[in-house]
Amino acid sequence: ILIPVPISESIAGVDPTGAGAGTSASMGGGSSPSRAPSGSMGSMGAMGSGAASRGMQMGSGQATASAPMGGGSVFAADPSERWRKPGAVVPLGVIADIRVVTGPPMIKDENGLLVGYVFADIDSSERDLGGWVRDAKALVAKQVTLAPGSRIEWTGQYEFMAEMEERMKYVLPLTLALIVVLLFLSMKGWPQTFLVLMSLPFAIAGSVWLLAALGYNLSTAVWVGLIAVGGVAAQTGIIIVVYLDEAFHRARREGRLGKPEDVDAVVVEGASRNARPMVMTVATTVLGLMPLLWEGGVGADISARTAAPVVGGLWSCMFLTLLVIPAAYTIWRRWQVRLELAAVPAAEGSAA
């Protein structure tokens, strides 16, 4: 590659000092330059002290240009002409060192420091994100020595998951406390409240079974599904306890609780009345979410991991709640009726 270098000499016909008396160029007849008369037609007066003037005379086919006698600058040519004139050339290697190197496509910074990203694509079906990052942290701490002033941060989806887990340490206990308080205000008793809460472990168990069967690892979407199934499980628990309470209080008003064993028939009656609403509540939710388990479009991996805990948890919650909660309710009410029947002879003896 050659680089043109302009010559330093001035343009031909131009006085580099600018102090000459004046130049003229003739056109047409080739006559010599002449000074324009003071009163000639078509002449222009001098502009300022030392300004150049030009006059044109028409007649014999010639045109002249002149400068006033007071002297001054000449009519300069275009400065760019000096670069168009032929001159010397030098190779580019003489004035520059040219090399082809491979470098970063861009320079990034974060918090005022240079930053570089190392991307990791993790197959969630093979390994959970949290476990992979824990193993990677241990391996990096063992094999990588950081330079002074450098640091490593694990970001991306793992960062969001870590923030969510840290937030859940405070949100989950607070949420459970609020649920217990609301259930107590609604059920008007602690035994009914704990019976409703018994449905939560059954729902979580079904969610874990289905997640294990589908090969889903713990992720943010799975946490969202677990929280959702907990709320629906509490709803189903409230339904069955309300039906059992209604059957028990109706039998008490009708005088059908003569002995503790009479509670069994009352519980069967209340549970059988509850079966249809329970199945309808679970079926509407499960049948609406099941298509997400085999959907294959964009975002299907997230929606499937959110729906799987709800589907598995509600099926197990329905069957186990219909079996375990009525049995626990029977044990509690039998004990209560036994205490009431034992208190009646003691009250009659004290009255006599």
CSV table of C-alpha atoms in Angstrom, one decimal:
chain,number,residue,atom,x,y,z
A,1,ILE,CA,0.0,0.0,0.0
A,2,LEU,CA,1.5,3.4,-1.1
A,3,ILE,CA,0.7,6.6,0.7
A,4,PRO,CA,0.9,9.8,-1.4
A,5,VAL,CA,2.9,12.7,0.0
A,6,PRO,CA,2.2,16.3,-1.3
A,7,ILE,CA,5.1,18.4,-2.6
A,8,SER,CA,5.9,21.5,-0.7
A,9,GLU,CA,6.4,23.9,-3.6
A,10,SER,CA,3.7,26.5,-4.3
A,11,ILE,CA,1.3,26.5,-7.1
A,12,ALA,CA,2.8,27.9,-10.4
A,13,GLY,CA,1.9,31.5,-11.1
A,14,VAL,CA,1.0,32.3,-7.4
A,15,ASP,CA,3.3,34.4,-5.3
A,16,PRO,CA,3.7,32.5,-2.0
A,17,THR,CA,4.4,35.8,-0.1
A,18,GLY,CA,1.2,37.5,-1.3
A,19,ALA,CA,3.0,40.8,-1.6
A,20,GLY,CA,3.3,41.0,-5.4
A,21,ALA,CA,2.0,43.9,-7.5
A,22,GLY,CA,-0.6,41.7,-9.2
A,23,THR,CA,-1.1,39.1,-11.9
A,24,SER,CA,-3.3,39.0,-14.9
A,25,ALA,CA,-4.3,36.3,-17.4
A,26,SER,CA,-5.4,37.0,-20.9
A,27,MET,CA,-8.1,35.2,-22.7
A,28,GLY,CA,-8.8,35.2,-26.4
A,29,GLY,CA,-6.5,37.5,-28.3
A,30,GLY,CA,-3.4,36.8,-26.2
A,31,SER,CA,-2.7,40.4,-25.3
A,32,SER,CA,-0.5,41.4,-22.5
A,33,PRO,CA,-1.9,42.4,-19.1
A,34,SER,CA,-2.8,46.1,-18.6
A,35,ARG,CA,-4.1,48.3,-15.8
A,36,ALA,CA,-7.8,49.2,-15.9
A,37,PRO,CA,-8.5,52.9,-16.4
A,38,SER,CA,-10.1,54.8,-13.5
A,39,GLY,CA,-13.4,55.4,-15.4
A,40,SER,CA,-13.6,52.4,-17.6
A,41,MET,CA,-16.9,50.7,-18.1
A,42,GLY,CA,-17.4,47.4,-16.1
A,43,SER,CA,-14.6,48.0,-13.6
A,44,MET,CA,-15.2,47.4,-9.9
A,45,GLY,CA,-13.8,49.7,-7.2
A,46,ALA,CA,-11.4,48.6,-4.6
A,47,MET,CA,-13.0,47.1,-1.5
A,48,GLY,CA,-11.1,48.2,1.6
A,49,SER,CA,-7.5,49.0,1.9
A,50,GLY,CA,-5.4,46.5,-0.1
A,51,ALA,CA,-8.4,44.5,-1.5
A,52,ALA,CA,-8.1,43.1,-5.0
A,53,SER,CA,-10.2,44.2,-7.9
A,54,ARG,CA,-10.9,42.9,-11.3
A,55,GLY,CA,-12.1,44.7,-14.4
A,56,MET,CA,-13.4,43.3,-17.7
A,57,GLN,CA,-13.2,45.1,-21.0
A,58,MET,CA,-15.1,44.0,-24.0
A,59,GLY,CA,-14.3,45.2,-27.5
A,60,SER,CA,-11.4,43.5,-29.1
A,61,GLY,CA,-12.2,40.1,-27.7
A,62,GLN,CA,-9.8,40.2,-24.7
A,63,ALA,CA,-10.4,40.2,-20.9
A,64,THR,CA,-7.9,41.4,-18.4
A,65,ALA,CA,-7.6,41.2,-14.6
A,66,SER,CA,-5.7,43.7,-12.6
A,67,ALA,CA,-5.0,44.8,-9.0
A,68,PRO,CA,-5.1,48.3,-7.7
A,69,MET,CA,-1.9,50.2,-7.5
A,70,GLY,CA,-2.0,50.3,-3.7
A,71,GLY,CA,-0.8,46.7,-3.7
A,72,GLY,CA,-2.2,43.8,-1.7
A,73,SER,CA,-3.1,40.1,-1.9
A,74,VAL,CA,-3.5,38.4,-5.2
A,75,PHE,CA,-6.4,36.2,-6.4
A,76,ALA,CA,-5.4,32.9,-4.8
A,77,ALA,CA,-6.1,29.5,-6.5
A,78,ASP,CA,-8.1,26.7,-4.8
A,79,PRO,CA,-5.9,25.3,-1.9
A,80,SER,CA,-6.9,21.8,-2.7
A,81,GLU,CA,-5.1,22.0,-6.0
A,82,ARG,CA,-1.8,21.5,-4.2
A,83,TRP,CA,-2.9,18.0,-3.1
A,84,ARG,CA,-3.9,17.1,-6.6
A,85,LYS,CA,-0.5,17.7,-8.0
A,86,PRO,CA,1.7,14.7,-8.5
A,87,GLY,CA,4.2,14.1,-5.7
A,88,ALA,CA,6.1,11.4,-3.9
A,89,VAL,CA,4.7,8.2,-2.4
A,90,VAL,CA,5.9,6.1,0.5
A,91,PRO,CA,5.0,2.5,1.5
A,92,LEU,CA,2.6,2.1,4.4
A,93,GLY,CA,5.0,-0.2,6.2
A,94,VAL,CA,7.5,2.6,6.5
A,95,ILE,CA,5.3,4.7,8.7
A,96,ALA,CA,3.1,2.0,10.5
A,97,ASP,CA,3.4,-1.5,11.9
A,98,ILE,CA,0.5,-3.5,10.6
A,99,ARG,CA,-0.5,-6.9,12.2
A,100,VAL,CA,-3.6,-9.0,12.1
A,101,VAL,CA,-4.6,-10.3,15.6
A,102,THR,CA,-7.7,-11.9,17.2
A,103,GLY,CA,-9.3,-9.9,20.0
A,104,PRO,CA,-12.6,-9.5,21.8
A,105,PRO,CA,-15.5,-8.3,19.6
A,106,MET,CA,-16.4,-5.8,22.2
A,107,ILE,CA,-15.3,-4.6,25.7
A,108,LYS,CA,-17.9,-4.8,28.4
A,109,ASP,CA,-17.9,-3.4,31.9
A,110,GLU,CA,-20.0,-3.8,35.0
A,111,ASN,CA,-19.9,-1.6,38.1
A,112,GLY,CA,-16.9,0.2,36.6
A,113,LEU,CA,-14.8,-3.0,36.1
A,114,LEU,CA,-14.1,-5.0,33.0
A,115,VAL,CA,-16.2,-8.2,32.8
A,116,GLY,CA,-16.2,-11.3,30.8
A,117,TYR,CA,-19.0,-13.9,30.6
A,118,VAL,CA,-18.7,-17.7,30.5
A,119,PHE,CA,-21.9,-19.2,29.4
A,120,ALA,CA,-23.1,-22.7,30.5
A,121,ASP,CA,-26.1,-24.4,28.9
A,122,ILE,CA,-27.4,-26.9,31.5
A,123,ASP,CA,-29.9,-29.6,30.5
A,124,SER,CA,-32.5,-29.4,33.3
A,125,SER,CA,-33.7,-33.0,32.6
A,126,GLU,CA,-30.2,-34.3,33.4
A,127,ARG,CA,-29.2,-32.1,36.3
A,128,ASP,CA,-30.8,-29.5,38.5
A,129,LEU,CA,-29.4,-26.0,38.3
A,130,GLY,CA,-28.7,-25.5,42.0
A,131,GLY,CA,-26.7,-28.8,42.3
A,132,TRP,CA,-24.7,-28.1,39.2
A,133,VAL,CA,-23.7,-24.6,40.4
A,134,ARG,CA,-22.7,-26.0,43.8
A,135,ASP,CA,-20.4,-28.5,42.2
A,136,ALA,CA,-19.0,-25.9,39.8
A,137,LYS,CA,-18.3,-23.5,42.6
A,138,ALA,CA,-16.3,-26.2,44.4
A,139,LEU,CA,-14.3,-27.1,41.3
A,140,VAL,CA,-13.5,-23.5,40.5
A,141,ALA,CA,-12.4,-22.7,44.0
A,142,LYS,CA,-10.1,-25.7,43.9
A,143,GLN,CA,-8.5,-25.2,40.4
A,144,VAL,CA,-8.8,-21.4,39.6
A,145,THR,CA,-6.6,-18.8,41.3
A,146,LEU,CA,-8.0,-15.3,40.9
A,147,ALA,CA,-5.8,-12.3,40.2
A,148,PRO,CA,-5.8,-9.4,42.7
A,149,GLY,CA,-8.9,-7.3,42.2
A,150,SER,CA,-10.8,-10.0,40.3
A,151,ARG,CA,-13.9,-11.8,41.4
A,152,ILE,CA,-16.4,-14.4,40.1
A,153,GLU,CA,-20.1,-14.1,40.2
A,154,TRP,CA,-22.7,-16.7,39.3
A,155,THR,CA,-25.5,-15.0,37.5
A,156,GLY,CA,-28.3,-15.8,35.1
A,157,GLN,CA,-31.2,-18.1,36.1
A,158,TYR,CA,-29.2,-19.4,39.1
A,159,GLU,CA,-29.1,-15.8,40.5
A,160,PHE,CA,-32.9,-15.5,40.2
A,161,MET,CA,-33.3,-18.9,41.9
A,162,ALA,CA,-30.9,-18.0,44.7
A,163,GLU,CA,-32.8,-14.7,45.3
A,164,MET,CA,-36.1,-16.6,45.3
A,165,GLU,CA,-34.8,-19.2,47.8
A,166,GLU,CA,-33.5,-16.4,50.1
A,167,ARG,CA,-36.9,-14.7,49.9
A,168,MET,CA,-38.8,-17.9,50.5
A,169,LYS,CA,-37.1,-18.2,53.9
A,170,TYR,CA,-39.2,-15.3,55.1
A,171,VAL,CA,-42.2,-15.5,52.8
A,172,LEU,CA,-43.1,-19.2,53.4
A,173,PRO,CA,-43.2,-19.0,57.3
A,174,LEU,CA,-45.2,-15.8,57.1
A,175,THR,CA,-47.6,-17.2,54.6
A,176,LEU,CA,-48.2,-20.4,56.6
A,177,ALA,CA,-48.8,-18.3,59.7
A,178,LEU,CA,-51.4,-16.2,57.9
A,179,ILE,CA,-53.1,-19.3,56.5
A,180,VAL,CA,-53.3,-20.8,60.0
A,181,VAL,CA,-54.8,-17.6,61.4
A,182,LEU,CA,-57.4,-17.4,58.6
A,183,LEU,CA,-58.3,-21.1,58.9
A,184,PHE,CA,-58.8,-20.7,62.7
A,185,LEU,CA,-61.1,-17.7,62.1
A,186,SER,CA,-63.0,-19.6,59.5
A,187,MET,CA,-63.3,-23.0,61.2
A,188,LYS,CA,-63.8,-21.6,64.7
A,189,GLY,CA,-61.5,-24.2,66.3
A,190,TRP,CA,-57.9,-25.5,66.4
A,191,PRO,CA,-58.8,-29.2,65.7
A,192,GLN,CA,-60.5,-28.3,62.4
A,193,THR,CA,-57.6,-26.1,61.5
A,194,PHE,CA,-55.1,-28.8,61.9
A,195,LEU,CA,-57.3,-31.3,60.0
A,196,VAL,CA,-57.3,-28.9,57.1
A,197,LEU,CA,-53.5,-28.5,57.3
A,198,MET,CA,-53.1,-32.3,57.1
A,199,SER,CA,-54.0,-32.1,53.4
A,200,LEU,CA,-50.8,-30.1,52.6
A,201,PRO,CA,-48.4,-33.1,53.2
A,202,PHE,CA,-50.6,-35.3,51.0
A,203,ALA,CA,-50.5,-32.8,48.2
A,204,ILE,CA,-46.7,-32.3,48.4
A,205,ALA,CA,-46.2,-36.1,48.4
A,206,GLY,CA,-48.2,-36.4,45.1
A,207,SER,CA,-46.2,-33.5,43.6
A,208,VAL,CA,-42.9,-35.2,44.4
A,209,TRP,CA,-44.1,-38.5,43.0
A,210,LEU,CA,-45.1,-37.0,39.6
A,211,LEU,CA,-41.9,-34.9,39.4
A,212,ALA,CA,-39.8,-38.0,40.0
A,213,ALA,CA,-41.8,-39.9,37.4
A,214,LEU,CA,-41.3,-37.2,34.8
A,215,GLY,CA,-37.7,-36.6,35.7
A,216,TYR,CA,-38.1,-32.9,36.6
A,217,ASN,CA,-35.6,-31.4,38.9
A,218,LEU,CA,-36.2,-28.6,41.4
A,219,SER,CA,-36.4,-25.2,39.7
A,220,THR,CA,-38.1,-21.9,40.0
A,221,ALA,CA,-41.1,-23.1,38.0
A,222,VAL,CA,-41.4,-26.2,40.2
A,223,TRP,CA,-41.5,-23.9,43.3
A,224,VAL,CA,-44.3,-21.9,41.8
A,225,GLY,CA,-46.3,-25.2,41.2
A,226,LEU,CA,-45.7,-26.4,44.7
A,227,ILE,CA,-47.0,-23.1,46.2
A,228,ALA,CA,-50.0,-23.3,43.9
A,229,VAL,CA,-50.9,-26.9,44.9
A,230,GLY,CA,-50.6,-26.0,48.6
A,231,GLY,CA,-53.3,-23.4,48.2
A,232,VAL,CA,-55.6,-25.7,46.3
A,233,ALA,CA,-55.0,-28.6,48.8
A,234,ALA,CA,-56.0,-26.3,51.7
A,235,GLN,CA,-59.2,-25.5,49.7
A,236,THR,CA,-60.1,-29.2,49.4
A,237,GLY,CA,-59.3,-29.7,53.1
A,238,ILE,CA,-61.7,-27.0,54.0
A,239,ILE,CA,-64.5,-28.5,51.9
A,240,ILE,CA,-64.3,-32.0,53.6
A,241,VAL,CA,-64.0,-30.6,57.1
A,242,VAL,CA,-67.0,-28.4,56.6
A,243,TYR,CA,-69.1,-31.3,55.3
A,244,LEU,CA,-68.0,-33.5,58.3
A,245,ASP,CA,-68.9,-30.8,60.8
A,246,GLU,CA,-72.3,-30.2,59.3
A,247,ALA,CA,-73.1,-34.0,59.5
A,248,PHE,CA,-71.8,-34.2,63.1
A,249,HIS,CA,-73.8,-31.2,64.4
A,250,ARG,CA,-76.9,-32.4,62.6
A,251,ALA,CA,-76.7,-35.8,64.2
A,252,ARG,CA,-76.1,-34.2,67.6
A,253,ARG,CA,-79.3,-32.1,67.2
A,254,GLU,CA,-81.2,-35.1,66.2
A,255,GLY,CA,-79.9,-37.1,69.2
A,256,ARG,CA,-78.2,-39.9,67.2
A,257,LEU,CA,-75.0,-39.8,69.2
A,258,GLY,CA,-75.8,-42.1,72.0
A,259,LYS,CA,-72.4,-43.8,72.1
A,260,PRO,CA,-68.9,-43.1,70.6
A,261,GLU,CA,-69.4,-45.7,67.9
A,262,ASP,CA,-72.3,-43.7,66.4
A,263,VAL,CA,-69.7,-41.2,65.2
A,264,ASP,CA,-68.7,-43.7,62.5
A,265,ALA,CA,-72.0,-43.5,60.6
A,266,VAL,CA,-72.0,-39.7,60.9
A,267,VAL,CA,-68.6,-39.4,59.4
A,268,VAL,CA,-69.4,-41.8,56.5
A,269,GLU,CA,-72.5,-39.7,55.8
A,270,GLY,CA,-70.5,-36.5,55.7
A,271,ALA,CA,-67.7,-37.9,53.6
A,272,SER,CA,-70.1,-39.4,51.1
A,273,ARG,CA,-71.8,-36.0,50.7
A,274,ASN,CA,-68.4,-34.4,50.2
A,275,ALA,CA,-67.1,-36.9,47.5
A,276,ARG,CA,-68.9,-35.2,44.6
A,277,PRO,CA,-67.8,-31.6,45.4
A,278,MET,CA,-64.2,-32.8,46.1
A,279,VAL,CA,-64.0,-34.7,42.7
A,280,MET,CA,-65.4,-31.7,40.8
A,281,THR,CA,-63.0,-29.3,42.5
A,282,VAL,CA,-60.0,-31.4,41.7
A,283,ALA,CA,-61.1,-32.5,38.2
A,284,THR,CA,-61.7,-29.0,36.9
A,285,THR,CA,-58.1,-27.9,37.9
A,286,VAL,CA,-56.4,-31.1,36.9
A,287,LEU,CA,-58.1,-31.5,33.5
A,288,GLY,CA,-57.3,-27.9,32.7
A,289,LEU,CA,-53.6,-28.3,33.5
A,290,MET,CA,-52.9,-31.7,32.1
A,291,PRO,CA,-52.5,-30.6,28.5
A,292,LEU,CA,-49.5,-28.5,29.6
A,293,LEU,CA,-47.6,-31.7,30.4
A,294,TRP,CA,-47.3,-32.9,26.8
A,295,GLU,CA,-47.2,-29.5,25.1
A,296,GLY,CA,-44.1,-29.0,23.0
A,297,GLY,CA,-44.1,-25.3,21.9
A,298,VAL,CA,-42.1,-22.3,23.1
A,299,GLY,CA,-42.0,-22.1,26.9
A,300,ALA,CA,-43.4,-25.7,27.3
A,301,ASP,CA,-40.5,-26.7,29.6
A,302,ILE,CA,-41.5,-23.9,32.0
A,303,SER,CA,-45.2,-24.5,31.9
A,304,ALA,CA,-44.9,-28.3,32.3
A,305,ARG,CA,-42.7,-27.9,35.4
A,306,THR,CA,-45.3,-25.5,36.9
A,307,ALA,CA,-48.3,-27.7,36.1
A,308,ALA,CA,-46.8,-31.1,37.1
A,309,PRO,CA,-46.8,-30.4,40.9
A,310,VAL,CA,-50.4,-29.2,40.7
A,311,VAL,CA,-51.6,-32.2,38.8
A,312,GLY,CA,-49.8,-34.8,40.9
A,313,GLY,CA,-50.5,-33.1,44.2
A,314,LEU,CA,-54.3,-32.7,43.6
A,315,TRP,CA,-54.8,-36.4,42.6
A,316,SER,CA,-53.0,-37.6,45.7
A,317,CYS,CA,-54.6,-35.0,47.9
A,318,MET,CA,-58.1,-36.1,46.8
A,319,PHE,CA,-57.6,-39.8,47.5
A,320,LEU,CA,-55.6,-39.4,50.7
A,321,THR,CA,-57.8,-36.6,52.0
A,322,LEU,CA,-61.0,-38.7,51.5
A,323,LEU,CA,-59.3,-41.6,53.5
A,324,VAL,CA,-57.1,-39.9,56.1
A,325,ILE,CA,-59.0,-36.8,57.2
A,326,PRO,CA,-62.3,-38.7,57.8
A,327,ALA,CA,-60.4,-41.2,59.9
A,328,ALA,CA,-58.7,-38.5,61.9
A,329,TYR,CA,-62.0,-36.7,62.3
A,330,THR,CA,-63.6,-39.9,63.6
A,331,ILE,CA,-60.9,-40.4,66.2
A,332,TRP,CA,-61.3,-36.8,67.4
A,333,ARG,CA,-65.1,-36.8,67.6
A,334,ARG,CA,-65.2,-40.2,69.3
A,335,TRP,CA,-62.9,-38.9,72.0
A,336,GLN,CA,-65.1,-35.8,72.3
A,337,VAL,CA,-68.4,-37.8,72.6
A,338,ARG,CA,-66.8,-40.1,75.2
A,339,LEU,CA,-65.9,-37.2,77.3
A,340,GLU,CA,-69.4,-35.7,77.0
A,341,LEU,CA,-71.1,-39.0,77.9
A,342,ALA,CA,-68.7,-39.4,80.9
A,343,ALA,CA,-69.6,-35.9,82.1
A,344,VAL,CA,-73.3,-36.6,82.2
A,345,PRO,CA,-73.4,-39.1,85.1
A,346,ALA,CA,-71.0,-37.0,87.0
A,347,ALA,CA,-73.3,-34.0,86.7
A,348,GLU,CA,-76.3,-36.1,87.7
A,349,GLY,CA,-74.6,-37.4,90.8
A,350,SER,CA,-73.5,-34.0,91.9
A,351,ALA,CA,-77.0,-32.7,91.4
A,352,ALA,CA,-78.5,-35.5,93.6
